[in-house]
Amino acid sequence: MSQDVTIKIIDREGIAHEVQAPTDMNMNIMELVRAYELAPEGTIGICGGMAMCASCQCYVLNDVELPEKNPDEEAMLWEAFNVKDNSRLGCQIHITEAIDGLEVELAPEA
Ligand code: FES
């Protein structure tokens, strides 16, 4: 049986939310933010998770090890605004047991 993991998400107002995320629903961080309504509808996940809009950009705040960026994610972050060294696309971070304890901050709305 798979377990929920705990993810900390700082929203665009600077408020921290610790949420439980299921590992057995094939979800990603962008979908998690939407599920908990931590960003207004229409401001995140615009491309539906295709690595084509960067509305799901977030900054990784701790050293939980994440899978490498795929070329689509690299390319999108190359073009996006407000990109930092720790930027990732939330839609490309899948919720697995390996990311338990991850802390991310949502990037400003571009
Ligand atoms: S939802 Fe569009 S890039 Fe992630």
PDB file of N, CA and C and ligand atoms in Angstrom:
ATOM      1  N   MET A   1       0.840  -1.190   0.000  1.00  0.00           N
ATOM      2  CA  MET A   1       0.000   0.000   0.000  1.00  0.00           C
ATOM      3  C   MET A   1       0.877   1.242   0.000  1.00  0.00           C
ATOM      4  N   SER A   2       0.543   2.175  -0.844  1.00  0.00           N
ATOM      5  CA  SER A   2       1.406   3.351  -0.859  1.00  0.00           C
ATOM      6  C   SER A   2       0.911   4.373   0.151  1.00  0.00           C
ATOM      7  N   GLN A   3       1.819   5.198   0.518  1.00  0.00           N
ATOM      8  CA  GLN A   3       1.602   6.134   1.609  1.00  0.00           C
ATOM      9  C   GLN A   3       1.477   7.543   1.076  1.00  0.00           C
ATOM     10  N   ASP A   4       0.861   8.386   1.867  1.00  0.00           N
ATOM     11  CA  ASP A   4       0.920   9.808   1.551  1.00  0.00           C
ATOM     12  C   ASP A   4       2.282  10.350   1.961  1.00  0.00           C
ATOM     13  N   VAL A   5       2.701  11.389   1.288  1.00  0.00           N
ATOM     14  CA  VAL A   5       3.910  12.089   1.704  1.00  0.00           C
ATOM     15  C   VAL A   5       3.510  13.507   2.112  1.00  0.00           C
ATOM     16  N   THR A   6       4.391  14.153   2.857  1.00  0.00           N
ATOM     17  CA  THR A   6       4.113  15.513   3.309  1.00  0.00           C
ATOM     18  C   THR A   6       4.947  16.476   2.480  1.00  0.00           C
ATOM     19  N   ILE A   7       4.282  17.461   1.922  1.00  0.00           N
ATOM     20  CA  ILE A   7       4.970  18.462   1.098  1.00  0.00           C
ATOM     21  C   ILE A   7       4.633  19.833   1.673  1.00  0.00           C
ATOM     22  N   LYS A   8       5.650  20.685   1.780  1.00  0.00           N
ATOM     23  CA  LYS A   8       5.402  22.045   2.259  1.00  0.00           C
ATOM     24  C   LYS A   8       5.409  22.981   1.061  1.00  0.00           C
ATOM     25  N   ILE A   9       4.362  23.751   0.950  1.00  0.00           N
ATOM     26  CA  ILE A   9       4.227  24.654  -0.192  1.00  0.00           C
ATOM     27  C   ILE A   9       4.012  26.067   0.326  1.00  0.00           C
ATOM     28  N   ILE A  10       4.883  26.972  -0.078  1.00  0.00           N
ATOM     29  CA  ILE A  10       4.692  28.381   0.285  1.00  0.00           C
ATOM     30  C   ILE A  10       3.988  29.052  -0.893  1.00  0.00           C
ATOM     31  N   ASP A  11       2.823  29.613  -0.605  1.00  0.00           N
ATOM     32  CA  ASP A  11       2.041  30.177  -1.709  1.00  0.00           C
ATOM     33  C   ASP A  11       2.577  31.550  -2.117  1.00  0.00           C
ATOM     34  N   ARG A  12       1.921  32.168  -3.067  1.00  0.00           N
ATOM     35  CA  ARG A  12       2.444  33.435  -3.612  1.00  0.00           C
ATOM     36  C   ARG A  12       2.247  34.605  -2.660  1.00  0.00           C
ATOM     37  N   GLU A  13       1.509  34.374  -1.597  1.00  0.00           N
ATOM     38  CA  GLU A  13       1.367  35.402  -0.549  1.00  0.00           C
ATOM     39  C   GLU A  13       2.402  35.189   0.546  1.00  0.00           C
ATOM     40  N   GLY A  14       3.198  34.142   0.429  1.00  0.00           N
ATOM     41  CA  GLY A  14       4.213  33.872   1.447  1.00  0.00           C
ATOM     42  C   GLY A  14       3.708  33.007   2.594  1.00  0.00           C
ATOM     43  N   ILE A  15       2.519  32.445   2.441  1.00  0.00           N
ATOM     44  CA  ILE A  15       1.955  31.606   3.513  1.00  0.00           C
ATOM     45  C   ILE A  15       2.350  30.142   3.274  1.00  0.00           C
ATOM     46  N   ALA A  16       2.853  29.516   4.329  1.00  0.00           N
ATOM     47  CA  ALA A  16       3.302  28.126   4.211  1.00  0.00           C
ATOM     48  C   ALA A  16       2.148  27.166   4.497  1.00  0.00           C
ATOM     49  N   HIS A  17       2.048  26.138   3.694  1.00  0.00           N
ATOM     50  CA  HIS A  17       1.019  25.114   3.870  1.00  0.00           C
ATOM     51  C   HIS A  17       1.722  23.759   3.878  1.00  0.00           C
ATOM     52  N   GLU A  18       1.408  22.959   4.882  1.00  0.00           N
ATOM     53  CA  GLU A  18       1.951  21.604   4.879  1.00  0.00           C
ATOM     54  C   GLU A  18       0.824  20.689   4.464  1.00  0.00           C
ATOM     55  N   VAL A  19       0.987  20.016   3.352  1.00  0.00           N
ATOM     56  CA  VAL A  19      -0.121  19.224   2.825  1.00  0.00           C
ATOM     57  C   VAL A  19       0.283  17.770   2.651  1.00  0.00           C
ATOM     58  N   GLN A  20      -0.720  16.919   2.689  1.00  0.00           N
ATOM     59  CA  GLN A  20      -0.518  15.496   2.456  1.00  0.00           C
ATOM     60  C   GLN A  20      -0.762  15.221   0.986  1.00  0.00           C
ATOM     61  N   ALA A  21       0.154  14.474   0.388  1.00  0.00           N
ATOM     62  CA  ALA A  21       0.041  14.206  -1.040  1.00  0.00           C
ATOM     63  C   ALA A  21       0.050  12.699  -1.277  1.00  0.00           C
ATOM     64  N   PRO A  22      -0.899  12.211  -2.045  1.00  0.00           N
ATOM     65  CA  PRO A  22      -0.946  10.770  -2.301  1.00  0.00           C
ATOM     66  C   PRO A  22       0.111  10.360  -3.333  1.00  0.00           C
ATOM     67  N   THR A  23       0.724   9.207  -3.104  1.00  0.00           N
ATOM     68  CA  THR A  23       1.739   8.741  -4.064  1.00  0.00           C
ATOM     69  C   THR A  23       1.148   7.758  -5.074  1.00  0.00           C
ATOM     70  N   ASP A  24      -0.127   7.457  -4.927  1.00  0.00           N
ATOM     71  CA  ASP A  24      -0.700   6.426  -5.800  1.00  0.00           C
ATOM     72  C   ASP A  24      -1.722   6.994  -6.784  1.00  0.00           C
ATOM     73  N   MET A  25      -1.684   8.292  -7.014  1.00  0.00           N
ATOM     74  CA  MET A  25      -2.657   8.883  -7.928  1.00  0.00           C
ATOM     75  C   MET A  25      -2.013   9.514  -9.147  1.00  0.00           C
ATOM     76  N   ASN A  26      -0.716   9.254  -9.334  1.00  0.00           N
ATOM     77  CA  ASN A  26      -0.005   9.784 -10.495  1.00  0.00           C
ATOM     78  C   ASN A  26      -0.133  11.306 -10.578  1.00  0.00           C
ATOM     79  N   MET A  27       0.006  11.947  -9.427  1.00  0.00           N
ATOM     80  CA  MET A  27      -0.116  13.412  -9.382  1.00  0.00           C
ATOM     81  C   MET A  27       1.253  14.060  -9.422  1.00  0.00           C
ATOM     82  N   ASN A  28       1.255  15.337  -9.771  1.00  0.00           N
ATOM     83  CA  ASN A  28       2.479  16.122  -9.696  1.00  0.00           C
ATOM     84  C   ASN A  28       2.238  17.332  -8.788  1.00  0.00           C
ATOM     85  N   ILE A  29       3.289  18.107  -8.572  1.00  0.00           N
ATOM     86  CA  ILE A  29       3.194  19.230  -7.633  1.00  0.00           C
ATOM     87  C   ILE A  29       2.200  20.285  -8.125  1.00  0.00           C
ATOM     88  N   MET A  30       2.170  20.542  -9.405  1.00  0.00           N
ATOM     89  CA  MET A  30       1.200  21.521  -9.935  1.00  0.00           C
ATOM     90  C   MET A  30      -0.228  21.069  -9.604  1.00  0.00           C
ATOM     91  N   GLU A  31      -0.513  19.802  -9.832  1.00  0.00           N
ATOM     92  CA  GLU A  31      -1.867  19.299  -9.545  1.00  0.00           C
ATOM     93  C   GLU A  31      -2.167  19.337  -8.048  1.00  0.00           C
ATOM     94  N   LEU A  32      -1.134  19.130  -7.250  1.00  0.00           N
ATOM     95  CA  LEU A  32      -1.310  19.197  -5.800  1.00  0.00           C
ATOM     96  C   LEU A  32      -1.691  20.617  -5.377  1.00  0.00           C
ATOM     97  N   VAL A  33      -1.015  21.597  -5.935  1.00  0.00           N
ATOM     98  CA  VAL A  33      -1.321  23.004  -5.622  1.00  0.00           C
ATOM     99  C   VAL A  33      -2.763  23.310  -6.016  1.00  0.00           C
ATOM    100  N   ARG A  34      -3.170  22.793  -7.166  1.00  0.00           N
ATOM    101  CA  ARG A  34      -4.552  23.027  -7.603  1.00  0.00           C
ATOM    102  C   ARG A  34      -5.544  22.303  -6.703  1.00  0.00           C
ATOM    103  N   ALA A  35      -5.217  21.092  -6.323  1.00  0.00           N
ATOM    104  CA  ALA A  35      -6.131  20.300  -5.499  1.00  0.00           C
ATOM    105  C   ALA A  35      -6.383  20.997  -4.158  1.00  0.00           C
ATOM    106  N   TYR A  36      -5.362  21.613  -3.616  1.00  0.00           N
ATOM    107  CA  TYR A  36      -5.522  22.307  -2.331  1.00  0.00           C
ATOM    108  C   TYR A  36      -5.866  23.785  -2.515  1.00  0.00           C
ATOM    109  N   GLU A  37      -6.039  24.199  -3.760  1.00  0.00           N
ATOM    110  CA  GLU A  37      -6.403  25.596  -4.088  1.00  0.00           C
ATOM    111  C   GLU A  37      -5.446  26.587  -3.444  1.00  0.00           C
ATOM    112  N   LEU A  38      -4.162  26.349  -3.656  1.00  0.00           N
ATOM    113  CA  LEU A  38      -3.143  27.226  -3.077  1.00  0.00           C
ATOM    114  C   LEU A  38      -2.744  28.346  -4.034  1.00  0.00           C
ATOM    115  N   ALA A  39      -3.294  28.335  -5.217  1.00  0.00           N
ATOM    116  CA  ALA A  39      -3.102  29.438  -6.164  1.00  0.00           C
ATOM    117  C   ALA A  39      -4.426  29.600  -6.901  1.00  0.00           C
ATOM    118  N   PRO A  40      -4.802  30.844  -7.218  1.00  0.00           N
ATOM    119  CA  PRO A  40      -6.108  31.041  -7.861  1.00  0.00           C
ATOM    120  C   PRO A  40      -6.210  30.278  -9.186  1.00  0.00           C
ATOM    121  N   GLU A  41      -7.392  29.771  -9.405  1.00  0.00           N
ATOM    122  CA  GLU A  41      -7.706  29.087 -10.655  1.00  0.00           C
ATOM    123  C   GLU A  41      -7.257  29.960 -11.831  1.00  0.00           C
ATOM    124  N   GLY A  42      -6.646  29.349 -12.820  1.00  0.00           N
ATOM    125  CA  GLY A  42      -6.239  30.111 -14.006  1.00  0.00           C
ATOM    126  C   GLY A  42      -4.857  30.723 -13.897  1.00  0.00           C
ATOM    127  N   THR A  43      -4.207  30.587 -12.722  1.00  0.00           N
ATOM    128  CA  THR A  43      -2.858  31.141 -12.600  1.00  0.00           C
ATOM    129  C   THR A  43      -1.801  30.052 -12.511  1.00  0.00           C
ATOM    130  N   ILE A  44      -2.240  28.811 -12.493  1.00  0.00           N
ATOM    131  CA  ILE A  44      -1.266  27.713 -12.417  1.00  0.00           C
ATOM    132  C   ILE A  44      -1.790  26.528 -13.211  1.00  0.00           C
ATOM    133  N   GLY A  45      -0.873  25.909 -13.942  1.00  0.00           N
ATOM    134  CA  GLY A  45      -1.266  24.718 -14.698  1.00  0.00           C
ATOM    135  C   GLY A  45      -1.956  25.042 -16.004  1.00  0.00           C
ATOM    136  N   ILE A  46      -1.631  26.179 -16.556  1.00  0.00           N
ATOM    137  CA  ILE A  46      -2.329  26.655 -17.759  1.00  0.00           C
ATOM    138  C   ILE A  46      -2.175  25.683 -18.935  1.00  0.00           C
ATOM    139  N   CYS A  47      -0.998  25.117 -19.083  1.00  0.00           N
ATOM    140  CA  CYS A  47      -0.792  24.197 -20.222  1.00  0.00           C
ATOM    141  C   CYS A  47      -1.231  22.775 -19.893  1.00  0.00           C
ATOM    142  N   GLY A  48      -1.731  22.583 -18.694  1.00  0.00           N
ATOM    143  CA  GLY A  48      -2.199  21.249 -18.331  1.00  0.00           C
ATOM    144  C   GLY A  48      -1.076  20.287 -17.964  1.00  0.00           C
ATOM    145  N   GLY A  49       0.093  20.830 -17.699  1.00  0.00           N
ATOM    146  CA  GLY A  49       1.192  19.964 -17.246  1.00  0.00           C
ATOM    147  C   GLY A  49       2.088  19.464 -18.356  1.00  0.00           C
ATOM    148  N   MET A  50       2.135  20.209 -19.459  1.00  0.00           N
ATOM    149  CA  MET A  50       2.928  19.779 -20.617  1.00  0.00           C
ATOM    150  C   MET A  50       4.319  20.425 -20.675  1.00  0.00           C
ATOM    151  N   ALA A  51       4.727  21.118 -19.617  1.00  0.00           N
ATOM    152  CA  ALA A  51       6.007  21.845 -19.605  1.00  0.00           C
ATOM    153  C   ALA A  51       6.035  22.925 -20.685  1.00  0.00           C
ATOM    154  N   MET A  52       4.895  23.564 -20.901  1.00  0.00           N
ATOM    155  CA  MET A  52       4.826  24.554 -21.973  1.00  0.00           C
ATOM    156  C   MET A  52       4.377  25.944 -21.533  1.00  0.00           C
ATOM    157  N   CYS A  53       4.182  26.177 -20.231  1.00  0.00           N
ATOM    158  CA  CYS A  53       3.686  27.505 -19.842  1.00  0.00           C
ATOM    159  C   CYS A  53       4.463  28.135 -18.678  1.00  0.00           C
ATOM    160  N   ALA A  54       5.093  27.343 -17.855  1.00  0.00           N
ATOM    161  CA  ALA A  54       5.849  27.809 -16.685  1.00  0.00           C
ATOM    162  C   ALA A  54       4.981  28.439 -15.601  1.00  0.00           C
ATOM    163  N   SER A  55       3.654  28.342 -15.718  1.00  0.00           N
ATOM    164  CA  SER A  55       2.801  28.896 -14.654  1.00  0.00           C
ATOM    165  C   SER A  55       2.947  28.097 -13.359  1.00  0.00           C
ATOM    166  N   CYS A  56       3.506  26.930 -13.455  1.00  0.00           N
ATOM    167  CA  CYS A  56       3.673  26.067 -12.276  1.00  0.00           C
ATOM    168  C   CYS A  56       5.079  26.162 -11.694  1.00  0.00           C
ATOM    169  N   GLN A  57       5.838  27.172 -12.155  1.00  0.00           N
ATOM    170  CA  GLN A  57       7.218  27.269 -11.669  1.00  0.00           C
ATOM    171  C   GLN A  57       7.248  27.391 -10.147  1.00  0.00           C
ATOM    172  N   CYS A  58       8.193  26.691  -9.548  1.00  0.00           N
ATOM    173  CA  CYS A  58       8.389  26.836  -8.101  1.00  0.00           C
ATOM    174  C   CYS A  58       9.874  26.761  -7.793  1.00  0.00           C
ATOM    175  N   TYR A  59      10.207  27.229  -6.602  1.00  0.00           N
ATOM    176  CA  TYR A  59      11.592  27.197  -6.138  1.00  0.00           C
ATOM    177  C   TYR A  59      11.721  26.092  -5.104  1.00  0.00           C
ATOM    178  N   VAL A  60      12.701  25.265  -5.283  1.00  0.00           N
ATOM    179  CA  VAL A  60      12.922  24.153  -4.350  1.00  0.00           C
ATOM    180  C   VAL A  60      13.747  24.668  -3.184  1.00  0.00           C
ATOM    181  N   LEU A  61      13.208  24.549  -1.961  1.00  0.00           N
ATOM    182  CA  LEU A  61      13.834  25.187  -0.804  1.00  0.00           C
ATOM    183  C   LEU A  61      14.695  24.262   0.035  1.00  0.00           C
ATOM    184  N   ASN A  62      14.543  22.973  -0.102  1.00  0.00           N
ATOM    185  CA  ASN A  62      15.401  22.108   0.708  1.00  0.00           C
ATOM    186  C   ASN A  62      16.092  21.084  -0.192  1.00  0.00           C
ATOM    187  N   ASP A  63      16.853  20.198   0.434  1.00  0.00           N
ATOM    188  CA  ASP A  63      17.716  19.357  -0.409  1.00  0.00           C
ATOM    189  C   ASP A  63      17.149  17.966  -0.650  1.00  0.00           C
ATOM    190  N   VAL A  64      15.839  17.862  -0.683  1.00  0.00           N
ATOM    191  CA  VAL A  64      15.237  16.596  -1.103  1.00  0.00           C
ATOM    192  C   VAL A  64      15.658  16.352  -2.549  1.00  0.00           C
ATOM    193  N   GLU A  65      16.154  15.170  -2.796  1.00  0.00           N
ATOM    194  CA  GLU A  65      16.695  14.920  -4.132  1.00  0.00           C
ATOM    195  C   GLU A  65      15.572  14.666  -5.137  1.00  0.00           C
ATOM    196  N   LEU A  66      15.601  15.420  -6.225  1.00  0.00           N
ATOM    197  CA  LEU A  66      14.573  15.300  -7.257  1.00  0.00           C
ATOM    198  C   LEU A  66      15.193  14.721  -8.515  1.00  0.00           C
ATOM    199  N   PRO A  67      14.391  14.064  -9.328  1.00  0.00           N
ATOM    200  CA  PRO A  67      14.907  13.602 -10.621  1.00  0.00           C
ATOM    201  C   PRO A  67      15.405  14.787 -11.452  1.00  0.00           C
ATOM    202  N   GLU A  68      16.373  14.533 -12.315  1.00  0.00           N
ATOM    203  CA  GLU A  68      16.907  15.577 -13.195  1.00  0.00           C
ATOM    204  C   GLU A  68      15.792  16.168 -14.054  1.00  0.00           C
ATOM    205  N   LYS A  69      16.024  17.400 -14.504  1.00  0.00           N
ATOM    206  CA  LYS A  69      15.059  18.018 -15.432  1.00  0.00           C
ATOM    207  C   LYS A  69      15.130  17.309 -16.786  1.00  0.00           C
ATOM    208  N   ASN A  70      13.986  17.136 -17.385  1.00  0.00           N
ATOM    209  CA  ASN A  70      14.004  16.603 -18.744  1.00  0.00           C
ATOM    210  C   ASN A  70      14.200  17.773 -19.718  1.00  0.00           C
ATOM    211  N   PRO A  71      14.503  17.492 -20.970  1.00  0.00           N
ATOM    212  CA  PRO A  71      14.806  18.590 -21.908  1.00  0.00           C
ATOM    213  C   PRO A  71      13.658  19.590 -22.067  1.00  0.00           C
ATOM    214  N   ASP A  72      12.430  19.156 -21.993  1.00  0.00           N
ATOM    215  CA  ASP A  72      11.295  20.075 -22.125  1.00  0.00           C
ATOM    216  C   ASP A  72      11.261  21.055 -20.958  1.00  0.00           C
ATOM    217  N   GLU A  73      11.524  20.539 -19.773  1.00  0.00           N
ATOM    218  CA  GLU A  73      11.532  21.400 -18.595  1.00  0.00           C
ATOM    219  C   GLU A  73      12.687  22.398 -18.679  1.00  0.00           C
ATOM    220  N   GLU A  74      13.858  21.915 -19.060  1.00  0.00           N
ATOM    221  CA  GLU A  74      15.025  22.798 -19.231  1.00  0.00           C
ATOM    222  C   GLU A  74      14.687  23.931 -20.194  1.00  0.00           C
ATOM    223  N   ALA A  75      14.083  23.575 -21.313  1.00  0.00           N
ATOM    224  CA  ALA A  75      13.804  24.556 -22.363  1.00  0.00           C
ATOM    225  C   ALA A  75      12.795  25.590 -21.873  1.00  0.00           C
ATOM    226  N   MET A  76      11.789  25.131 -21.161  1.00  0.00           N
ATOM    227  CA  MET A  76      10.758  26.060 -20.678  1.00  0.00           C
ATOM    228  C   MET A  76      11.341  27.001 -19.639  1.00  0.00           C
ATOM    229  N   LEU A  77      12.169  26.482 -18.754  1.00  0.00           N
ATOM    230  CA  LEU A  77      12.757  27.337 -17.721  1.00  0.00           C
ATOM    231  C   LEU A  77      13.750  28.328 -18.335  1.00  0.00           C
ATOM    232  N   TRP A  78      14.306  27.978 -19.445  1.00  0.00           N
ATOM    233  CA  TRP A  78      15.209  28.882 -20.147  1.00  0.00           C
ATOM    234  C   TRP A  78      14.463  30.144 -20.587  1.00  0.00           C
ATOM    235  N   GLU A  79      13.207  29.974 -20.952  1.00  0.00           N
ATOM    236  CA  GLU A  79      12.404  31.091 -21.479  1.00  0.00           C
ATOM    237  C   GLU A  79      11.589  31.810 -20.411  1.00  0.00           C
ATOM    238  N   ALA A  80      11.388  31.186 -19.266  1.00  0.00           N
ATOM    239  CA  ALA A  80      10.437  31.707 -18.283  1.00  0.00           C
ATOM    240  C   ALA A  80      10.997  32.933 -17.559  1.00  0.00           C
ATOM    241  N   PHE A  81      10.101  33.650 -16.876  1.00  0.00           N
ATOM    242  CA  PHE A  81      10.490  34.800 -16.057  1.00  0.00           C
ATOM    243  C   PHE A  81      10.785  34.345 -14.631  1.00  0.00           C
ATOM    244  N   ASN A  82      11.520  35.168 -13.905  1.00  0.00           N
ATOM    245  CA  ASN A  82      11.775  34.945 -12.467  1.00  0.00           C
ATOM    246  C   ASN A  82      12.479  33.629 -12.173  1.00  0.00           C
ATOM    247  N   VAL A  83      13.255  33.150 -13.142  1.00  0.00           N
ATOM    248  CA  VAL A  83      13.910  31.850 -12.944  1.00  0.00           C
ATOM    249  C   VAL A  83      15.139  32.009 -12.048  1.00  0.00           C
ATOM    250  N   LYS A  84      15.258  31.090 -11.098  1.00  0.00           N
ATOM    251  CA  LYS A  84      16.429  31.051 -10.217  1.00  0.00           C
ATOM    252  C   LYS A  84      17.121  29.700 -10.386  1.00  0.00           C
ATOM    253  N   ASP A  85      18.260  29.569  -9.723  1.00  0.00           N
ATOM    254  CA  ASP A  85      18.994  28.296  -9.819  1.00  0.00           C
ATOM    255  C   ASP A  85      18.167  27.118  -9.322  1.00  0.00           C
ATOM    256  N   ASN A  86      17.280  27.401  -8.360  1.00  0.00           N
ATOM    257  CA  ASN A  86      16.492  26.303  -7.780  1.00  0.00           C
ATOM    258  C   ASN A  86      15.093  26.205  -8.386  1.00  0.00           C
ATOM    259  N   SER A  87      14.888  26.814  -9.544  1.00  0.00           N
ATOM    260  CA  SER A  87      13.568  26.733 -10.183  1.00  0.00           C
ATOM    261  C   SER A  87      13.317  25.345 -10.764  1.00  0.00           C
ATOM    262  N   ARG A  88      12.083  24.910 -10.607  1.00  0.00           N
ATOM    263  CA  ARG A  88      11.615  23.704 -11.293  1.00  0.00           C
ATOM    264  C   ARG A  88      10.185  23.964 -11.761  1.00  0.00           C
ATOM    265  N   LEU A  89       9.741  23.126 -12.669  1.00  0.00           N
ATOM    266  CA  LEU A  89       8.330  23.175 -13.065  1.00  0.00           C
ATOM    267  C   LEU A  89       7.578  22.163 -12.202  1.00  0.00           C
ATOM    268  N   GLY A  90       6.591  22.665 -11.473  1.00  0.00           N
ATOM    269  CA  GLY A  90       5.847  21.778 -10.572  1.00  0.00           C
ATOM    270  C   GLY A  90       5.200  20.612 -11.299  1.00  0.00           C
ATOM    271  N   CYS A  91       4.796  20.849 -12.533  1.00  0.00           N
ATOM    272  CA  CYS A  91       4.104  19.765 -13.253  1.00  0.00           C
ATOM    273  C   CYS A  91       5.045  18.641 -13.650  1.00  0.00           C
ATOM    274  N   GLN A  92       6.346  18.891 -13.535  1.00  0.00           N
ATOM    275  CA  GLN A  92       7.311  17.847 -13.907  1.00  0.00           C
ATOM    276  C   GLN A  92       7.877  17.135 -12.678  1.00  0.00           C
ATOM    277  N   ILE A  93       7.375  17.521 -11.500  1.00  0.00           N
ATOM    278  CA  ILE A  93       7.810  16.832 -10.278  1.00  0.00           C
ATOM    279  C   ILE A  93       6.691  15.895  -9.860  1.00  0.00           C
ATOM    280  N   HIS A  94       6.901  14.629 -10.043  1.00  0.00           N
ATOM    281  CA  HIS A  94       5.873  13.653  -9.714  1.00  0.00           C
ATOM    282  C   HIS A  94       5.931  13.304  -8.229  1.00  0.00           C
ATOM    283  N   ILE A  95       4.760  13.067  -7.699  1.00  0.00           N
ATOM    284  CA  ILE A  95       4.690  12.779  -6.268  1.00  0.00           C
ATOM    285  C   ILE A  95       4.984  11.300  -6.041  1.00  0.00           C
ATOM    286  N   THR A  96       6.123  11.076  -5.435  1.00  0.00           N
ATOM    287  CA  THR A  96       6.531   9.708  -5.100  1.00  0.00           C
ATOM    288  C   THR A  96       7.023   9.721  -3.659  1.00  0.00           C
ATOM    289  N   GLU A  97       7.236   8.545  -3.121  1.00  0.00           N
ATOM    290  CA  GLU A  97       7.727   8.484  -1.738  1.00  0.00           C
ATOM    291  C   GLU A  97       9.082   9.163  -1.599  1.00  0.00           C
ATOM    292  N   ALA A  98       9.828   9.220  -2.703  1.00  0.00           N
ATOM    293  CA  ALA A  98      11.181   9.799  -2.650  1.00  0.00           C
ATOM    294  C   ALA A  98      11.174  11.295  -2.357  1.00  0.00           C
ATOM    295  N   ILE A  99      10.041  11.970  -2.569  1.00  0.00           N
ATOM    296  CA  ILE A  99      10.049  13.424  -2.355  1.00  0.00           C
ATOM    297  C   ILE A  99       9.374  13.815  -1.040  1.00  0.00           C
ATOM    298  N   ASP A 100       9.191  12.863  -0.162  1.00  0.00           N
ATOM    299  CA  ASP A 100       8.598  13.172   1.153  1.00  0.00           C
ATOM    300  C   ASP A 100       9.414  14.276   1.830  1.00  0.00           C
ATOM    301  N   GLY A 101       8.718  15.292   2.336  1.00  0.00           N
ATOM    302  CA  GLY A 101       9.411  16.369   3.041  1.00  0.00           C
ATOM    303  C   GLY A 101       9.851  17.515   2.144  1.00  0.00           C
ATOM    304  N   LEU A 102       9.580  17.416   0.864  1.00  0.00           N
ATOM    305  CA  LEU A 102       9.973  18.494  -0.064  1.00  0.00           C
ATOM    306  C   LEU A 102       9.335  19.830   0.340  1.00  0.00           C
ATOM    307  N   GLU A 103      10.104  20.889   0.207  1.00  0.00           N
ATOM    308  CA  GLU A 103       9.570  22.231   0.451  1.00  0.00           C
ATOM    309  C   GLU A 103       9.763  23.069  -0.810  1.00  0.00           C
ATOM    310  N   VAL A 104       8.692  23.650  -1.273  1.00  0.00           N
ATOM    311  CA  VAL A 104       8.767  24.495  -2.469  1.00  0.00           C
ATOM    312  C   VAL A 104       8.028  25.814  -2.221  1.00  0.00           C
ATOM    313  N   GLU A 105       8.434  26.802  -2.964  1.00  0.00           N
ATOM    314  CA  GLU A 105       7.756  28.101  -2.927  1.00  0.00           C
ATOM    315  C   GLU A 105       7.270  28.388  -4.345  1.00  0.00           C
ATOM    316  N   LEU A 106       6.033  28.795  -4.478  1.00  0.00           N
ATOM    317  CA  LEU A 106       5.518  29.089  -5.818  1.00  0.00           C
ATOM    318  C   LEU A 106       6.178  30.369  -6.337  1.00  0.00           C
ATOM    319  N   ALA A 107       6.604  30.335  -7.580  1.00  0.00           N
ATOM    320  CA  ALA A 107       7.187  31.530  -8.197  1.00  0.00           C
ATOM    321  C   ALA A 107       6.072  32.535  -8.445  1.00  0.00           C
ATOM    322  N   PRO A 108       6.420  33.834  -8.524  1.00  0.00           N
ATOM    323  CA  PRO A 108       5.378  34.835  -8.783  1.00  0.00           C
ATOM    324  C   PRO A 108       4.656  34.531 -10.103  1.00  0.00           C
ATOM    325  N   GLU A 109       3.453  35.003 -10.176  1.00  0.00           N
ATOM    326  CA  GLU A 109       2.683  34.846 -11.406  1.00  0.00           C
ATOM    327  C   GLU A 109       3.358  35.674 -12.489  1.00  0.00           C
ATOM    328  N   ALA A 110       3.636  35.060 -13.628  1.00  0.00           N
ATOM    329  CA  ALA A 110       4.374  35.791 -14.664  1.00  0.00           C
ATOM    330  C   ALA A 110       3.424  36.632 -15.505  1.00  0.00           C
TER     331      ALA A 110
HETATM  332  S1  FES B   1       1.673  23.466 -16.009  1.00  0.00           S
HETATM  333 FE1  FES B   1       2.490  24.422 -17.742  1.00  0.00          FE
HETATM  334  S2  FES B   1       4.601  24.168 -17.478  1.00  0.00           S
HETATM  335 FE2  FES B   1       3.760  23.159 -15.779  1.00  0.00          FE
END
